[in-house]
Amino acid sequence: MALRGLGRRISIGKRCFSSASEVEKPPRDGKPINLFSAINQALHIALETDPRAYVFGEDVGFGGVFRCTTGLTDRFGRNRVFNTPLCEQGIAGFAIGLAAMGNRAIAEIQFADYIYPAFDQIVNEAAKFRYRSGNQFNCGGLTIRSPYGAVGHGGHYHSQSPEAFFCHVPGLKVVIPRSPQQAKGLLLACIRDPNPVVFFEPKWLYRLAVEEVPEHDYMLPLSQAEVTRQGSDITLVGWGAQLSVLEHACDEAAKDGISCELIDLRTLIPWDKETVEASVRKTGRLLVSHEAPVTGGFGAEISASIAECCFLRHGLQLEAPVARICGLDTPFPLVYEPFYMPTKNKVLDAIKTTVNY
Amino acid sequence: MAVSRLASSTSTLCKLLLRPLSAPPFYRSFSAAAAGDDQTVLTIETSVPFTGHKIDPPSRSVEATPKELLSFFRDMAVMRRMEIAADSLYKSKLIRGFCHLYDGQEAVAVGMEAAITKRDSIITAYRDHCIFLGRGGNLVEAFSELMGRRTGCSKGKGGSMHFYKKEAGFYGGHGIVGAQVPLGCGLAFAQKYSKDETVTFALYGDGAANQGQLFEALNISALWDLPVILVCENNHCECCEDFGVESEGNDRRKEWLMEMKIGSGCGADQVDGMDVLAVKQACKFAKEHVLKNGPIILEMDTYRYHGHSMSDPGSTYRTRDEITGVRQERDPIERVRKLILTHEIASASELKDIEKEIRKKVDEAIAQAKESPMPDPSELFADVYVKGYGVEAFGADRKEVKGVLP
């Protein structure tokens, strides 16, 4: 967040570690492509611009189960883009070691549901490396990308949203894009960021979301939320695939004369508290929505922080309790997915209740 | 011994997979006309001898009755038919989510059942439909669970990857690769305490063989002499990869797989997983072995015809010729059919009738499962915790407690 003020010029050259960018909105030219193609483009650029960048994970060699790594092996060779055995703990540990030697390790965990064997490595090794070595060592070159979230029929182990577990770890960054254009810029920023980053990609959007994405190399700033829709009655905060659900809810609410402001958090930690705070001061109401279960989800952190700072001050205050429309407190169900999900109608109900509080 | 040397000297994986029955099964039959004759015991040789590591492998001659052979044929045919029916149900979107099919590997499920009792436990990964049937599950329960209906074995809440059957000691049905192996060792630990001479078979795939938790579990089991049999169903494909094709160290890796597994000092046995009699013999041997000596690893050399799951065509990492080759040379059902015909236990048309009857049964089960209702919406909250513990559910505005659900 401090970097925002600096506005320094970045050189998108080889090996530079920086994610500060003065270009907030890249020019809207470019071909319409979907999310996995945008990620693919970002990976191509990352490997092109840094000869010591590596992409690896389960089944990435042939293009990956979601086609995100197509063409990389052919272009950059088996020494830079390779398959790993089926062991997430091994992948994470190996990636941390590679990054500790100054390389850019872009590891893929095939589904976020499988990230838990790697949890120890990420939380205990990656997040704390710089801290415990007094800045002698670091694994800043580490980026772990993983498809997360509901996909309509994924069931217990292909639909989870584990972002909250990682948000609880100082030393890590957690970034979630909402669309192809955002994904490419954010992923390049994550790869070049000098801190270990976990990048969750909403798998539902891999084919579904199509947007015009510029073909050149561009980055979007981390720790900067984006106000995607201006409004005055209530602030809605979300990330990833949930943004489109919130958009639809905003459109419906507008028919009832409720003007909603929509914020895409983009980086979950360290999160852009200032933007959300400024918005809530304007509207006086907040609603947070995410797919992960409501108890202990990241929405809880946002609610508590905003309640702390915006409860009552200088006449501008919270007019209603913070609403959280999230997944239910059950394991991600199989046939009950439509009941579990924070759907547009649930959000709409909450918007109306909060506005009429 | 001969097998492993053969394995290391061949250069392509294809040759390894297509180890045909070079001669008709060598047998000494005690009676020529044996159909339905329970007293007859046939001694049949397995297709290849067992390769043991740190153990004396069991004998190659397996005893089987004609009734048993017929039951093998029937059970495997039911499993095959079920998997193929599941394939078309998935394509017509009646089954949603993920569906991992077992056809080709039936011999492992059936052979294992023949060697053990329902008091022994089996735990496996997500390719569990046929193991469920082998444990006594019925077709209606299976198809209902696949379609997410109330009458499914897990009440429709588990789906394809989570079949369970408590009464038969079938502990499921697990989605996370390799996670079931430490669980299986835990089951064996409990069995050791109960002193009831039962064992646990923990099944996993060659992909899971890379998981750290497997080695940890094996280590503990070896230290504590747990009666657990780790069965690696090696179908030579790790999800959508065939390491044999990708990397140069294919043969080296095969030997490593074995050696890594037995690094903890426990014995291991390599078995032709497409030969139901070999599987039965190996499992029988393994059960006796672990009750005295602690864990053992069985590596079943098997093959799956379908891809990893319904979203994998199964042909990007192996050729169609390879698949048809294995189907011709090593198909487990065909092998048993040949045995039955050679020993004149039943005629070819009788076997065809059995298959027709099975087809009809499967279709009836599907029809019945289709009629079955979806689970009640309140089931969404049931069984998160033990009954009566309560999960509070709020209305959309999170202020009003709508109800405390079971």
mmCIF file with all atom_site columns, C-alpha atoms in Angstrom, chain B residues 72 76 106-116 275-281 283-284:
data_model
loop_
_atom_site.group_PDB
_atom_site.id
_atom_site.type_symbol
_atom_site.label_atom_id
_atom_site.label_alt_id
_atom_site.label_comp_id
_atom_site.label_asym_id
_atom_site.label_entity_id
_atom_site.label_seq_id
_atom_site.pdbx_PDB_ins_code
_atom_site.Cartn_x
_atom_site.Cartn_y
_atom_site.Cartn_z
_atom_site.occupancy
_atom_site.B_iso_or_equiv
_atom_site.pdbx_formal_charge
_atom_site.auth_seq_id
_atom_site.auth_comp_id
_atom_site.auth_asym_id
_atom_site.auth_atom_id
_atom_site.pdbx_PDB_model_num
ATOM 1  C CA . PHE B 1 72  ? -15.407 -65.022 -10.247 1.00 0.00 ? 72  PHE B CA 1
ATOM 2  C CA . MET B 1 76  ? -16.331 -59.547 -12.533 1.00 0.00 ? 76  MET B CA 1
ATOM 3  C CA . GLU B 1 106 ? -11.859 -56.150 -11.557 1.00 0.00 ? 106 GLU B CA 1
ATOM 4  C CA . ALA B 1 107 ? -9.558  -59.068 -10.805 1.00 0.00 ? 107 ALA B CA 1
ATOM 5  C CA . VAL B 1 108 ? -8.065  -57.223 -7.866  1.00 0.00 ? 108 VAL B CA 1
ATOM 6  C CA . ALA B 1 109 ? -11.432 -56.625 -6.208  1.00 0.00 ? 109 ALA B CA 1
ATOM 7  C CA . VAL B 1 110 ? -12.738 -60.126 -6.801  1.00 0.00 ? 110 VAL B CA 1
ATOM 8  C CA . GLY B 1 111 ? -9.544  -61.998 -6.019  1.00 0.00 ? 111 GLY B CA 1
ATOM 9  C CA . MET B 1 112 ? -9.103  -60.111 -2.782  1.00 0.00 ? 112 MET B CA 1
ATOM 10 C CA . GLU B 1 113 ? -12.626 -60.904 -1.608  1.00 0.00 ? 113 GLU B CA 1
ATOM 11 C CA . ALA B 1 114 ? -12.062 -64.589 -2.296  1.00 0.00 ? 114 ALA B CA 1
ATOM 12 C CA . ALA B 1 115 ? -9.148  -64.655 0.104   1.00 0.00 ? 115 ALA B CA 1
ATOM 13 C CA . ILE B 1 116 ? -10.645 -62.813 3.073   1.00 0.00 ? 116 ILE B CA 1
ATOM 14 C CA . ASP B 1 275 ? -5.168  -62.753 -12.983 1.00 0.00 ? 275 ASP B CA 1
ATOM 15 C CA . VAL B 1 276 ? -7.858  -63.239 -10.363 1.00 0.00 ? 276 VAL B CA 1
ATOM 16 C CA . LEU B 1 277 ? -6.340  -66.500 -9.103  1.00 0.00 ? 277 LEU B CA 1
ATOM 17 C CA . ALA B 1 278 ? -2.959  -64.868 -8.610  1.00 0.00 ? 278 ALA B CA 1
ATOM 18 C CA . VAL B 1 279 ? -4.619  -62.070 -6.671  1.00 0.00 ? 279 VAL B CA 1
ATOM 19 C CA . LYS B 1 280 ? -6.484  -64.556 -4.501  1.00 0.00 ? 280 LYS B CA 1
ATOM 20 C CA . GLN B 1 281 ? -3.321  -66.500 -3.778  1.00 0.00 ? 281 GLN B CA 1
ATOM 21 C CA . CYS B 1 283 ? -3.987  -61.989 -0.657  1.00 0.00 ? 283 CYS B CA 1
ATOM 22 C CA . LYS B 1 284 ? -4.374  -65.282 1.165   1.00 0.00 ? 284 LYS B CA 1
#
